[in-house]
Short mmCIF file of C-alpha atoms and ligand atoms in Angstrom, two decimals:
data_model
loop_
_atom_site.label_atom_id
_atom_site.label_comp_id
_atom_site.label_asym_id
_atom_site.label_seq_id
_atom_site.Cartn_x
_atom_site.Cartn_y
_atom_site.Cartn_z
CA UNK A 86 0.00 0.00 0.00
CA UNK A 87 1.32 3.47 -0.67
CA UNK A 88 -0.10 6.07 1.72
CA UNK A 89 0.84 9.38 3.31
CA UNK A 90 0.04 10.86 6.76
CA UNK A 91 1.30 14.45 6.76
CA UNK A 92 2.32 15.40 10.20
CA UNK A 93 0.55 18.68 11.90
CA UNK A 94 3.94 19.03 14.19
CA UNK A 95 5.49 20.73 10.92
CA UNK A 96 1.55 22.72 10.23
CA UNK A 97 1.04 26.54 11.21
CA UNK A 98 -0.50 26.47 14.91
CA UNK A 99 -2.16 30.05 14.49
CA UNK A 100 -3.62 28.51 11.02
CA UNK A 101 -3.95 25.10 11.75
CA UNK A 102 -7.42 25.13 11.18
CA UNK A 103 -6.34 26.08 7.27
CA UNK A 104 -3.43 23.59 7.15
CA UNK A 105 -6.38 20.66 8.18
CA UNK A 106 -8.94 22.21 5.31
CA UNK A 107 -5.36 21.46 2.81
CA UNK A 108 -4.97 17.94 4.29
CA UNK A 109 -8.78 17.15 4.25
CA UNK A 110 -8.60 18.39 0.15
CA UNK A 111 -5.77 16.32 -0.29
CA UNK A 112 -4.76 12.71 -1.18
CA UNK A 113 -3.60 12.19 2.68
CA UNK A 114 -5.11 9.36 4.11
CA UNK A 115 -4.30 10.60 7.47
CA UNK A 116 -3.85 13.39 10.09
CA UNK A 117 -0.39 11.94 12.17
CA UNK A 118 -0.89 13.84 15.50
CA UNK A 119 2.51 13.96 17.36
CA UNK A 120 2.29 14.08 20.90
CA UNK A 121 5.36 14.76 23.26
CA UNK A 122 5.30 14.95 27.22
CA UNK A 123 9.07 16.74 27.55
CA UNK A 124 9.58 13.22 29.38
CA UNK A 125 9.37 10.12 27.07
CA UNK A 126 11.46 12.90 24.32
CA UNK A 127 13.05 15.82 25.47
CA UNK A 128 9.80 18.49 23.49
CA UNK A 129 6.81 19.10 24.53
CA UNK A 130 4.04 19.44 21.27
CA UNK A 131 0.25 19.35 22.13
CA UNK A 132 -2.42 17.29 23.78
CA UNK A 133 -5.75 16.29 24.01
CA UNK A 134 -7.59 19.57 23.24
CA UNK A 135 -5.75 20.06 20.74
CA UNK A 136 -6.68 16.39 19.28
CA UNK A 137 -10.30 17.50 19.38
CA UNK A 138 -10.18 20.42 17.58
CA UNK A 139 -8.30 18.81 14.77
CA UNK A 140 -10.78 16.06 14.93
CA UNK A 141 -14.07 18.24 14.54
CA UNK A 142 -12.98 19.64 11.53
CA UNK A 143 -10.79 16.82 9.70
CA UNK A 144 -12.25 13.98 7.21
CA UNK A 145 -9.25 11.83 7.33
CA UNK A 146 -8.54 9.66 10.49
CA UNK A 147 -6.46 11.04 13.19
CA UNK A 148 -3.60 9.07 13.41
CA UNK A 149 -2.40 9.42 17.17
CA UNK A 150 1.93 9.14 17.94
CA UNK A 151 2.10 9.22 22.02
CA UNK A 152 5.77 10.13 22.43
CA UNK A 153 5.02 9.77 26.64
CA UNK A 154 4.96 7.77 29.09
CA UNK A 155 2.71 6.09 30.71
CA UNK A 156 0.29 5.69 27.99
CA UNK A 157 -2.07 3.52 29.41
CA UNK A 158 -3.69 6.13 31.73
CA UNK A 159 -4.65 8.28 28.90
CA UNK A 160 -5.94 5.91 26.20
CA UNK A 161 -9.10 6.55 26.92
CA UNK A 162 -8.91 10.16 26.47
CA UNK A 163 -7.80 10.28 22.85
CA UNK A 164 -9.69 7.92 22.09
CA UNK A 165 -12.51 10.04 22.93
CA UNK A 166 -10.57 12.99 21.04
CA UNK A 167 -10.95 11.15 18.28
CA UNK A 168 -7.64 8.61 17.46
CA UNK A 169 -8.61 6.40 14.85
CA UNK A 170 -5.14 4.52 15.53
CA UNK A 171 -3.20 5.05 18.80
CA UNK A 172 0.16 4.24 18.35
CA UNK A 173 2.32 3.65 21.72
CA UNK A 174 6.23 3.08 22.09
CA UNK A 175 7.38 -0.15 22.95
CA UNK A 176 9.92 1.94 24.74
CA UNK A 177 7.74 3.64 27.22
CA UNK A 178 5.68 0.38 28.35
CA UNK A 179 6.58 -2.38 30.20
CA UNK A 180 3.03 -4.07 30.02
CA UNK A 181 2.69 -3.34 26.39
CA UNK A 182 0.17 -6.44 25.59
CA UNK A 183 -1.79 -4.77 28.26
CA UNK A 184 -1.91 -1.75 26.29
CA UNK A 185 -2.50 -3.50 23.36
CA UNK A 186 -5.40 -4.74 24.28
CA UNK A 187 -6.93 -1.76 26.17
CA UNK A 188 -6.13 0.16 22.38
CA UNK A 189 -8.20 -2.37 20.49
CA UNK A 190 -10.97 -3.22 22.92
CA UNK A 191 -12.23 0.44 21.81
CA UNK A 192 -12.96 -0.98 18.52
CA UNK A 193 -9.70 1.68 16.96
CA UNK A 194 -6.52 0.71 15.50
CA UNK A 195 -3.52 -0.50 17.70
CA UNK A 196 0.77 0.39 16.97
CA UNK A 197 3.47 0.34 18.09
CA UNK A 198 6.37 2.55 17.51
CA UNK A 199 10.18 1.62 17.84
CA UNK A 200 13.01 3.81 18.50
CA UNK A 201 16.09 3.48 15.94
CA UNK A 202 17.69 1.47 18.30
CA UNK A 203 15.33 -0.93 18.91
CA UNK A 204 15.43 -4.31 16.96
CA UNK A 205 12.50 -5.63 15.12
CA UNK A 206 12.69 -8.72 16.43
CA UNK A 207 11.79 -7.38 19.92
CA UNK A 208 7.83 -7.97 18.15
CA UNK A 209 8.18 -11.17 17.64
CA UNK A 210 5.65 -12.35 20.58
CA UNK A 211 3.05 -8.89 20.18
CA UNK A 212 2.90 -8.76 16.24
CA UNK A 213 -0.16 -10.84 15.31
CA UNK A 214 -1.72 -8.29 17.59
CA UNK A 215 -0.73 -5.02 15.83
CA UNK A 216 -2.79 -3.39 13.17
CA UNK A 217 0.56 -1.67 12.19
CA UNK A 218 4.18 -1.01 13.30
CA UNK A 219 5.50 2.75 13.34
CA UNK A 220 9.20 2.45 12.61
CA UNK A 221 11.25 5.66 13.79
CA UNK A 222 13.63 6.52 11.40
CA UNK A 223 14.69 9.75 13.56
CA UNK A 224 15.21 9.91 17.53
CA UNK A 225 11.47 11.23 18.51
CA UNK A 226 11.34 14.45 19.67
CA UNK A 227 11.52 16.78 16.72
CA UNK A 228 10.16 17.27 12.92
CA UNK A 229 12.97 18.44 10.58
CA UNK A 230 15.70 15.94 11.36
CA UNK A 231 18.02 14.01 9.16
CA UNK A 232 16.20 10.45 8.04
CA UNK A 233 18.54 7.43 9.80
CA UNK A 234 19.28 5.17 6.58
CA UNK A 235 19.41 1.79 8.84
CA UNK A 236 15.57 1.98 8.89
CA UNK A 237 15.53 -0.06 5.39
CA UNK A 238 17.06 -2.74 6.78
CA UNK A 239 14.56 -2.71 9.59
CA UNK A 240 12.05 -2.06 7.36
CA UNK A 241 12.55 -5.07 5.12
CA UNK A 242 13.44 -7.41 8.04
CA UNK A 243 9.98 -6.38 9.72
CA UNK A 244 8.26 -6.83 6.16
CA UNK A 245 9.42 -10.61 6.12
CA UNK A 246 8.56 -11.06 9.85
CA UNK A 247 4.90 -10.09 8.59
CA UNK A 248 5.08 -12.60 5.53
CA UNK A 249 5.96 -14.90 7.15
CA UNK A 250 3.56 -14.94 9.86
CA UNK A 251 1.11 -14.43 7.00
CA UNK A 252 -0.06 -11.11 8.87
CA UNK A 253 -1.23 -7.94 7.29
CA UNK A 254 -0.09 -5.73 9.68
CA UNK A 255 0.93 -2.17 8.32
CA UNK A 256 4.29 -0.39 8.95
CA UNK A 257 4.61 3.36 8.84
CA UNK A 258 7.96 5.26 8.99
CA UNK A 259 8.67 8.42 10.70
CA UNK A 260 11.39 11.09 10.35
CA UNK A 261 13.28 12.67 7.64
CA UNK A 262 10.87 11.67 4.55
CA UNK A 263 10.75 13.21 1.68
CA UNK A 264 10.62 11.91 -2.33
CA UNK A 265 13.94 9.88 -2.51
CA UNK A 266 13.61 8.31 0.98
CA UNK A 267 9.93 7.43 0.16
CA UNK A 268 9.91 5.84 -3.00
CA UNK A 269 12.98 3.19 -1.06
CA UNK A 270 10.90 2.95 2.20
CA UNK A 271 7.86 1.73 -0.37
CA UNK A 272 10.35 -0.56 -2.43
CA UNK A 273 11.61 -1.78 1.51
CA UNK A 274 8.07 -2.76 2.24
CA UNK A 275 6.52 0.22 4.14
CA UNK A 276 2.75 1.20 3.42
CA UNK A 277 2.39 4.56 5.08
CA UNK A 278 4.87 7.73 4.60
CA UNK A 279 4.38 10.13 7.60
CA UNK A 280 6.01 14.08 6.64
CA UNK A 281 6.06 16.86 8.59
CA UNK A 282 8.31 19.25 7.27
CA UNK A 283 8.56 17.75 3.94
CA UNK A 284 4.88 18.63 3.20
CA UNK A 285 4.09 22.05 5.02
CA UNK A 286 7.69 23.88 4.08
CA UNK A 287 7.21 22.48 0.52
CA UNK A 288 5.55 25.22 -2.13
CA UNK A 289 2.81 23.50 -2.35
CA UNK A 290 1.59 20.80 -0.16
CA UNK A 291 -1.33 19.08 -1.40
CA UNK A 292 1.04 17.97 -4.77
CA UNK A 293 3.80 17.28 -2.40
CA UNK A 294 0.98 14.76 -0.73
CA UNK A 295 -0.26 13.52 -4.05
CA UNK A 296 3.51 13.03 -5.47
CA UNK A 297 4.30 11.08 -2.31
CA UNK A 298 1.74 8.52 -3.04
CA UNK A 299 2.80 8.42 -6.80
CA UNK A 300 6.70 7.35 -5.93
C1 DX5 B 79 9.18 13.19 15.42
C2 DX5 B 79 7.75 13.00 15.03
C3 DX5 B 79 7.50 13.07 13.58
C4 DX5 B 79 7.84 14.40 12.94
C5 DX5 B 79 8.35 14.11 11.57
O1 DX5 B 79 9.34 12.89 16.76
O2 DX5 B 79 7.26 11.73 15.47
O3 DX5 B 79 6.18 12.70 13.23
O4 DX5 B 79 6.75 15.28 12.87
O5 DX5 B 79 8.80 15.28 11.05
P1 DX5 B 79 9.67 15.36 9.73
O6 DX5 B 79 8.87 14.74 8.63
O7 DX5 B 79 9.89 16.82 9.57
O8 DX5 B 79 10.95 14.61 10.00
ZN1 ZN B 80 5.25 10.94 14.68
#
């Protein structure tokens, strides 16, 4: 699958209301909502209100990045913000089946996202319960950063480990995309492109979206 979830950390916060009205006219198949605590990654972006403002005016799914910790205890909030997918890092939860399960007995999509340093063969025993895997391919924290070229290898190695299982879980990459990186993360295996400042410092976002699914 080729799709694109342009990332609102990288949008216009006294416009953002226009920058969602561009995504909903665009090809984007989702919003990617990046939330930091200034614990879990050393920023702090926006929360739940935030979520729900996006939400009441967006008609793609909000696709939810918790870059905190403790996720559990707030599940239920963005949920009711609006997530369509929640995606957690297997980083920030000890009890991540737990998690898991709390995600998808909503009736939403469950993720989970690894650091660059973390193998993908740490998913070996959770994978047949993920909708899709959200592979870092910059430290979390901050839009704008150089892509970390390892992540095809992960990429493809996590691509078998779905084949094999005979899964049809998804994996999205995060960090540093833009055209080049893309079209080899698609080649590697991955279905969803998330961009941040690729798409919003571009000239003109909605074909930067549309090209992005074309690679
Ligand atoms: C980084 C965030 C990303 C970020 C990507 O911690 O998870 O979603 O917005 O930004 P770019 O595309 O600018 O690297
Ligand atoms: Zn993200």
């Amino acid at each position: 699958m080729k799709l694109v979830a342009p990332s609102i950390l990288a949008a216009n916060f006294n416009k953002l209301g226009d920058d969602i009205e561009m995504i909903n006219s665009s090809e984007a198949d989702f919003v990617h909502c990046d939330v930091m605590d200034g614990v879990f990654v050393p920023n702090i972006s926006f929360g739940i209100p935030v979520i729900q403002a996006v939400n009441s005016i967006s008609t793609k799914p909000l696709d939810v990045h918790l870059m905190i910790v403790n996720p559990e205890k707030y599940i239920e909030d963005f949920y009711q913000a609006g997530a369509s997918i929640i995606t957690v890092h297997y980083e920030a939860c000890p009890h991540l089946h737990r998690v898991i399960q709390q995600i998808k007995n909503l009736g939403i999509k469950a993720s989970v996202c690894l650091n660059p340093h973390t193998p993908v063969f740490l998913l070996e025993e959770i994978l047949s319960e993920l909708d899709m895997v959200l592979l870092m391919s910059v430290n979390p924290g901050f839009g704008g950063q150089r892509f970390i070229e390892n992540t095809f290898r992960k990429a493809s190695a996590l691509k078998e480990m779905i084949l094999q299982k005979n899964l049809s879980t998804l994996i999205e990459v995060d960090g540093g995309v833009n055209f080049e990186v893309g079209k080899k993360l698609y080649d590697s295996g991955v279905d969803i492109l998330v961009a941040g400042s690729f798409v919003f410092n571009s000239a003109n976002p909605t074909e930067t979206i549309a090209k992005l699914k074309q690679l």
